[in-house]
Coordinates of C-alpha atoms and ligand atoms in Angstrom, one line a residue:
M1 CA 5.8 -13.3 -33.0
N2 CA 5.0 -11.2 -36.1
P3 CA 2.3 -12.2 -38.5
S4 CA 3.5 -13.2 -41.9
P5 CA 3.2 -10.4 -44.5
D6 CA 0.4 -12.3 -46.4
S7 CA -1.6 -13.1 -43.3
P8 CA -5.1 -11.7 -43.6
R9 CA -5.4 -8.3 -41.9
A10 CA -8.1 -8.3 -39.2
P11 CA -11.1 -6.3 -40.4
R12 CA -11.6 -2.9 -38.7
H13 CA -15.2 -2.8 -37.4
A14 CA -17.0 0.4 -36.3
S15 CA -19.9 0.4 -33.8
L16 CA -22.2 3.4 -33.6
L17 CA -24.7 4.0 -30.8
L18 CA -26.9 7.0 -31.4
R19 CA -29.9 8.7 -29.8
C20 CA -31.4 11.8 -31.3
P21 CA -34.7 13.6 -31.8
L22 CA -36.9 11.6 -34.1
R23 CA -37.0 13.0 -37.7
A24 CA -37.7 11.5 -41.2
G25 CA -34.6 10.4 -43.1
V26 CA -32.2 10.0 -40.2
A27 CA -31.7 6.2 -40.7
A28 CA -31.1 6.7 -44.5
E29 CA -28.6 9.5 -43.8
L30 CA -26.6 7.2 -41.4
T31 CA -26.5 4.2 -43.7
Q32 CA -25.7 6.4 -46.7
L33 CA -22.8 8.0 -44.8
V34 CA -21.3 4.5 -44.4
Q35 CA -22.1 3.0 -47.8
A36 CA -21.2 6.0 -49.9
H37 CA -17.7 6.0 -48.4
G38 CA -16.6 2.4 -48.6
G39 CA -18.2 1.0 -45.4
R40 CA -20.0 -2.4 -45.5
I41 CA -22.9 -2.6 -43.0
L42 CA -22.8 -5.7 -40.8
Y43 CA -25.7 -4.9 -38.3
H44 CA -28.4 -2.3 -38.1
D45 CA -31.1 -2.1 -35.5
Q46 CA -33.4 0.8 -34.5
H47 CA -35.9 1.8 -31.9
V48 CA -38.3 4.7 -31.6
E49 CA -39.7 6.1 -28.3
A50 CA -42.7 7.9 -29.9
E51 CA -43.8 9.6 -26.6
E52 CA -40.4 11.1 -26.1
G53 CA -39.9 11.7 -29.8
Q54 CA -36.5 9.9 -29.6
Y55 CA -34.8 7.8 -32.3
F56 CA -32.2 5.1 -31.3
T57 CA -29.9 3.1 -33.5
S58 CA -27.1 0.6 -33.3
L59 CA -25.1 0.5 -36.5
K60 CA -22.0 -1.7 -37.1
W61 CA -20.0 -1.7 -40.2
D62 CA -16.7 -3.0 -41.7
A63 CA -14.6 0.2 -41.8
S64 CA -11.5 -1.4 -43.3
D65 CA -11.9 0.4 -46.6
M66 CA -13.6 3.6 -45.5
T67 CA -12.5 6.6 -47.6
L68 CA -13.3 9.1 -44.8
T69 CA -11.0 9.6 -41.9
D70 CA -12.4 8.8 -38.4
A71 CA -12.5 12.5 -37.7
D72 CA -14.6 13.2 -40.8
V73 CA -17.0 10.4 -39.9
A74 CA -17.4 11.9 -36.5
K75 CA -18.0 15.4 -37.9
R76 CA -20.7 14.1 -40.2
L77 CA -22.3 12.1 -37.4
A78 CA -22.5 15.2 -35.3
V79 CA -24.4 16.9 -38.1
I80 CA -26.8 14.0 -38.6
G81 CA -27.3 13.4 -34.9
G82 CA -27.9 17.0 -34.4
K83 CA -26.1 19.4 -32.1
S84 CA -28.9 19.7 -29.7
P85 CA -28.2 18.4 -26.2
A86 CA -31.0 15.9 -26.8
A87 CA -28.7 14.0 -29.1
E88 CA -25.9 11.7 -28.0
W89 CA -23.8 9.2 -29.8
S90 CA -20.6 7.1 -29.4
L91 CA -18.5 5.5 -32.1
H92 CA -16.1 2.7 -31.2
Y93 CA -13.5 0.9 -33.4
S94 CA -12.5 -2.7 -32.9
D95 CA -8.8 -1.9 -33.1
R96 CA -9.1 0.2 -29.9
P97 CA -10.3 -2.3 -27.2
L98 CA -12.1 -0.8 -24.2
R99 CA -10.3 -0.8 -20.9
M100 CA -12.3 -2.2 -18.0
A101 CA -11.5 -1.9 -14.3
L102 CA -12.9 -4.5 -11.9
F103 CA -13.9 -3.6 -8.3
V104 CA -14.2 -6.4 -5.8
S105 CA -14.7 -7.1 -2.1
R106 CA -14.6 -10.7 -0.8
D107 CA -17.0 -12.8 -3.0
P108 CA -14.9 -14.3 -5.9
W109 CA -17.4 -15.9 -8.3
C110 CA -18.1 -13.0 -10.5
L111 CA -14.4 -12.0 -10.7
Y112 CA -13.4 -15.6 -11.7
D113 CA -16.1 -15.6 -14.4
I114 CA -15.1 -12.3 -15.9
L115 CA -11.3 -13.0 -15.8
A116 CA -11.9 -16.4 -17.4
R117 CA -13.9 -14.9 -20.3
V118 CA -11.2 -12.3 -20.8
S119 CA -8.2 -14.6 -20.6
S120 CA -9.8 -17.2 -22.9
G121 CA -10.3 -14.5 -25.5
E122 CA -14.1 -14.7 -25.4
W123 CA -14.2 -11.0 -24.7
Q124 CA -12.0 -8.5 -26.6
V125 CA -11.4 -6.1 -23.7
E126 CA -8.4 -5.0 -21.7
V127 CA -8.3 -5.4 -17.9
P128 CA -5.4 -3.4 -16.6
L129 CA -6.3 -3.6 -12.9
V130 CA -8.5 -5.0 -10.1
V131 CA -9.4 -2.8 -7.2
G132 CA -10.3 -4.4 -3.9
N133 CA -11.3 -3.0 -0.5
H134 CA -10.1 -6.3 1.0
L135 CA -7.1 -8.5 0.2
D136 CA -9.1 -11.7 -0.1
L137 CA -9.1 -11.7 -3.9
E138 CA -5.6 -10.6 -4.6
P139 CA -4.5 -14.2 -5.3
V140 CA -7.3 -14.5 -7.9
A141 CA -6.1 -11.4 -9.8
R142 CA -2.5 -12.7 -9.5
Q143 CA -3.6 -16.1 -10.9
F144 CA -4.7 -14.3 -14.1
G145 CA -1.8 -11.9 -14.2
V146 CA -3.8 -8.8 -13.4
P147 CA -2.4 -6.1 -11.0
F148 CA -4.4 -5.9 -7.8
H149 CA -4.7 -2.5 -6.0
H150 CA -5.8 -2.7 -2.4
F151 CA -7.8 0.3 -1.2
P152 CA -9.1 -0.4 2.4
M153 CA -11.9 2.0 3.1
T154 CA -13.9 3.3 6.0
K155 CA -16.7 5.9 6.0
D156 CA -14.2 8.4 7.4
T157 CA -11.6 7.7 4.7
K158 CA -13.9 7.1 1.7
E159 CA -13.5 10.6 0.1
E160 CA -9.7 10.4 0.2
V161 CA -9.6 6.8 -0.9
E162 CA -12.0 7.5 -3.8
T163 CA -9.7 10.4 -4.9
R164 CA -6.8 8.0 -5.2
Q165 CA -8.9 5.5 -7.0
L166 CA -10.1 8.0 -9.5
E167 CA -6.5 9.1 -10.1
L168 CA -5.5 5.5 -10.8
L169 CA -8.4 4.9 -13.1
K170 CA -7.5 8.1 -15.1
Q171 CA -3.8 7.1 -15.2
E172 CA -4.8 3.7 -16.6
R173 CA -7.2 5.2 -19.2
I174 CA -10.1 3.2 -17.9
N175 CA -13.3 3.4 -20.0
F176 CA -15.6 1.7 -17.7
I177 CA -15.8 0.0 -14.3
V178 CA -17.5 -3.3 -13.2
L179 CA -18.5 -3.7 -9.6
A180 CA -18.1 -7.5 -9.3
R181 CA -19.8 -7.9 -5.9
Y182 CA -18.1 -4.8 -4.6
M183 CA -19.7 -3.9 -1.3
Q184 CA -18.9 -0.2 -1.0
I185 CA -21.4 2.5 -2.0
L186 CA -19.8 4.9 -4.5
S187 CA -20.1 8.6 -3.9
G188 CA -22.0 10.9 -6.3
R189 CA -18.6 12.4 -7.3
F190 CA -17.3 9.0 -8.3
V191 CA -20.4 8.0 -10.2
Q192 CA -20.4 11.4 -12.1
A193 CA -16.8 10.7 -13.2
Y194 CA -18.1 7.6 -15.1
P195 CA -21.8 8.3 -16.1
N196 CA -23.5 5.1 -17.3
N197 CA -20.0 3.5 -17.3
V198 CA -20.1 1.8 -13.9
I199 CA -21.9 -1.6 -14.1
N200 CA -23.1 -3.3 -10.9
I201 CA -24.5 -6.8 -10.2
H202 CA -27.2 -6.8 -7.5
H203 CA -28.2 -10.2 -6.1
A204 CA -31.9 -9.6 -6.3
F205 CA -34.6 -9.0 -8.9
L206 CA -34.8 -5.2 -8.5
P207 CA -36.7 -3.2 -7.5
A208 CA -37.2 -5.9 -5.0
F209 CA -34.8 -6.2 -2.1
P210 CA -32.3 -3.3 -2.7
G211 CA -29.4 -2.8 -0.4
A212 CA -27.2 -5.2 1.5
K213 CA -28.2 -8.9 2.3
P214 CA -31.1 -9.3 -0.2
Y215 CA -31.0 -13.1 0.2
H216 CA -31.8 -12.7 3.9
S217 CA -34.7 -10.4 3.0
A218 CA -35.9 -12.9 0.3
R219 CA -35.9 -15.8 2.7
E220 CA -37.7 -13.8 5.3
R221 CA -40.4 -12.8 2.7
G222 CA -40.8 -16.4 1.6
V223 CA -40.3 -15.7 -2.1
K224 CA -40.7 -18.5 -4.7
M225 CA -38.3 -16.8 -7.2
I226 CA -34.8 -15.2 -6.6
G227 CA -33.2 -13.1 -9.1
A228 CA -30.2 -11.0 -10.1
T229 CA -30.0 -7.6 -11.7
S230 CA -27.2 -5.8 -13.6
H231 CA -27.6 -2.1 -13.8
Y232 CA -25.6 1.1 -14.4
V233 CA -24.7 2.6 -11.1
T234 CA -26.2 6.0 -10.0
E235 CA -25.7 7.8 -6.8
T236 CA -28.9 6.3 -5.5
L237 CA -28.3 2.7 -4.3
D238 CA -29.5 0.0 -6.6
A239 CA -31.7 2.4 -8.6
G240 CA -29.8 2.8 -11.8
P241 CA -30.9 1.9 -15.4
I242 CA -31.3 -1.9 -15.6
I243 CA -29.3 -3.6 -18.3
E244 CA -30.1 -7.3 -17.7
Q245 CA -32.1 -9.5 -15.2
D246 CA -32.9 -13.2 -14.7
V247 CA -34.7 -15.3 -12.1
Q248 CA -34.6 -18.8 -10.6
R249 CA -37.4 -20.8 -8.8
V250 CA -36.8 -21.6 -5.2
S251 CA -39.0 -23.1 -2.4
H252 CA -39.5 -23.3 1.3
R253 CA -36.8 -26.0 1.5
H254 CA -34.1 -23.5 0.6
S255 CA -32.1 -21.9 3.4
V256 CA -30.3 -18.5 3.0
A257 CA -27.1 -20.5 2.2
D258 CA -29.0 -22.4 -0.5
L259 CA -30.2 -19.1 -2.0
V260 CA -26.6 -17.7 -1.9
R261 CA -25.5 -20.9 -3.7
L262 CA -28.3 -20.8 -6.3
G263 CA -27.9 -17.1 -6.8
R264 CA -24.2 -17.3 -7.6
D265 CA -24.8 -18.8 -11.1
L266 CA -27.5 -16.2 -11.7
E267 CA -25.2 -13.3 -10.7
K268 CA -22.4 -14.6 -13.0
I269 CA -24.6 -15.0 -16.1
V270 CA -26.6 -11.8 -15.6
L271 CA -23.4 -9.7 -15.1
S272 CA -21.6 -11.3 -18.0
R273 CA -24.6 -10.7 -20.3
A274 CA -24.6 -7.0 -19.2
I275 CA -20.9 -6.6 -19.8
W276 CA -21.1 -8.3 -23.2
R277 CA -23.9 -5.9 -24.3
H278 CA -21.9 -2.9 -23.0
L279 CA -18.7 -4.1 -24.8
Q280 CA -20.7 -4.6 -28.0
R281 CA -22.0 -1.0 -27.7
K282 CA -25.6 -2.2 -27.6
V283 CA -26.9 -0.3 -24.6
I284 CA -28.3 3.2 -24.7
V285 CA -29.7 5.0 -21.6
L286 CA -32.8 7.1 -21.7
G287 CA -33.6 8.6 -18.3
N288 CA -33.6 5.7 -15.9
R289 CA -34.4 3.1 -18.6
T290 CA -32.2 1.4 -21.2
V291 CA -32.6 0.4 -24.8
V292 CA -30.7 -2.9 -25.2
F293 CA -30.2 -3.9 -28.8
E294 CA -29.7 -7.6 -29.7
Ligands
LIG1 N1 -23.6 4.7 -5.7 C1 -23.8 3.4 -5.7 N2 -22.8 2.5 -5.2 C2 -23.0 1.2 -5.3 C3 -24.2 0.6 -5.8 C4 -25.2 1.5 -6.3 O1 -26.2 1.1 -6.9 N3 -24.9 2.9 -6.3 N4 -24.4 -0.8 -5.7 C5 -23.6 -1.4 -4.7 C6 -23.7 -2.9 -4.6 N5 -24.6 -3.3 -3.6 C7 -25.7 -4.0 -4.0 O2 -25.7 -4.5 -5.1 C8 -24.5 -2.8 -2.2 C9 -23.2 -2.7 -1.6 C10 -23.1 -2.3 -0.3 C11 -24.2 -1.9 0.4 C12 -24.0 -1.5 1.8 O3 -24.9 -1.0 2.5 N6 -22.8 -1.6 2.3 C13 -22.3 -1.1 3.6 C14 -22.1 0.4 3.5 C15 -20.8 0.6 2.8 C16 -20.7 2.1 2.4 O4 -21.3 2.9 3.1 O5 -20.0 2.3 1.4 C17 -23.2 -1.6 4.7 O6 -23.4 -2.8 4.6 O7 -23.5 -0.9 5.6 C18 -25.5 -2.0 -0.1 C19 -25.6 -2.5 -1.4 C20 -22.1 -1.0 -4.9 N7 -22.0 0.4 -4.8

């Protein structure tokens, strides 16, 4: 169905994330770049890490009537941000949705939650594929009309399987990957192919209880709170920059099965908040920490 000629054109929004060495005037230069060339600022937030001498900003504007080309905006940002390696920035336009791959194993709740948010239109993102190391969740992907790619893996086949996975992700122009209870440890090679673009949900309040079976460890420790943590994936297990966390009270009456049941809701909400912030271009990484704008 084609929109009628007089239907309102969707606005074209630009979202800038920038980190650069702190210097006077950088905020004014960025807002001036937008406003002097037809952009209308919709959101602007900033943060300074004084000790590291770093400036961070999240700037969003309506670019529908910009008088500069995207390439010219990028060139001027490179000058403002500075060419030093200490600077990094990304500019995303709303008419080019990000492409997200989902990696799963056997646990379905996070996959259902994500696919429901995408299929309902809550999230403007493309999900070209689901990758699973087991076939359990193929029916879930099929239910939402998303191609499922089965990559069974053992320690001996991991390198070869990851090579095929990376080829598929490149072929599908994937921008970032979500590990939705994916229970395989990614190699350093894989992680380096998507730096700070692999998001994991760990079912514990990190740094407590990293690794497999955190609910068993929590029960054994007799905790009075369980938690969930979403973080960018690094080669070191469950040690990447934290994006979002939350907790839930528990007591001696809760078995491991109870903790798993109570933890499911935490995992879904924490992972969805992290994905939403990433989609909104609100997360910048500094070392092993993040700046997460509202
Ligand atoms: N490079 C990384 N890969 C993965 C991470 C990560 O932080 N860095 N997070 C995990 C998810 N996860 C906990 O949230 C987790 C998954 C699996 C295991 C584990 O030990 N699994 C197997 C070993 C599988 C393998 O060697 O690949 C096991 O139980 O022995 C621990 C934690 C996802 N990947």
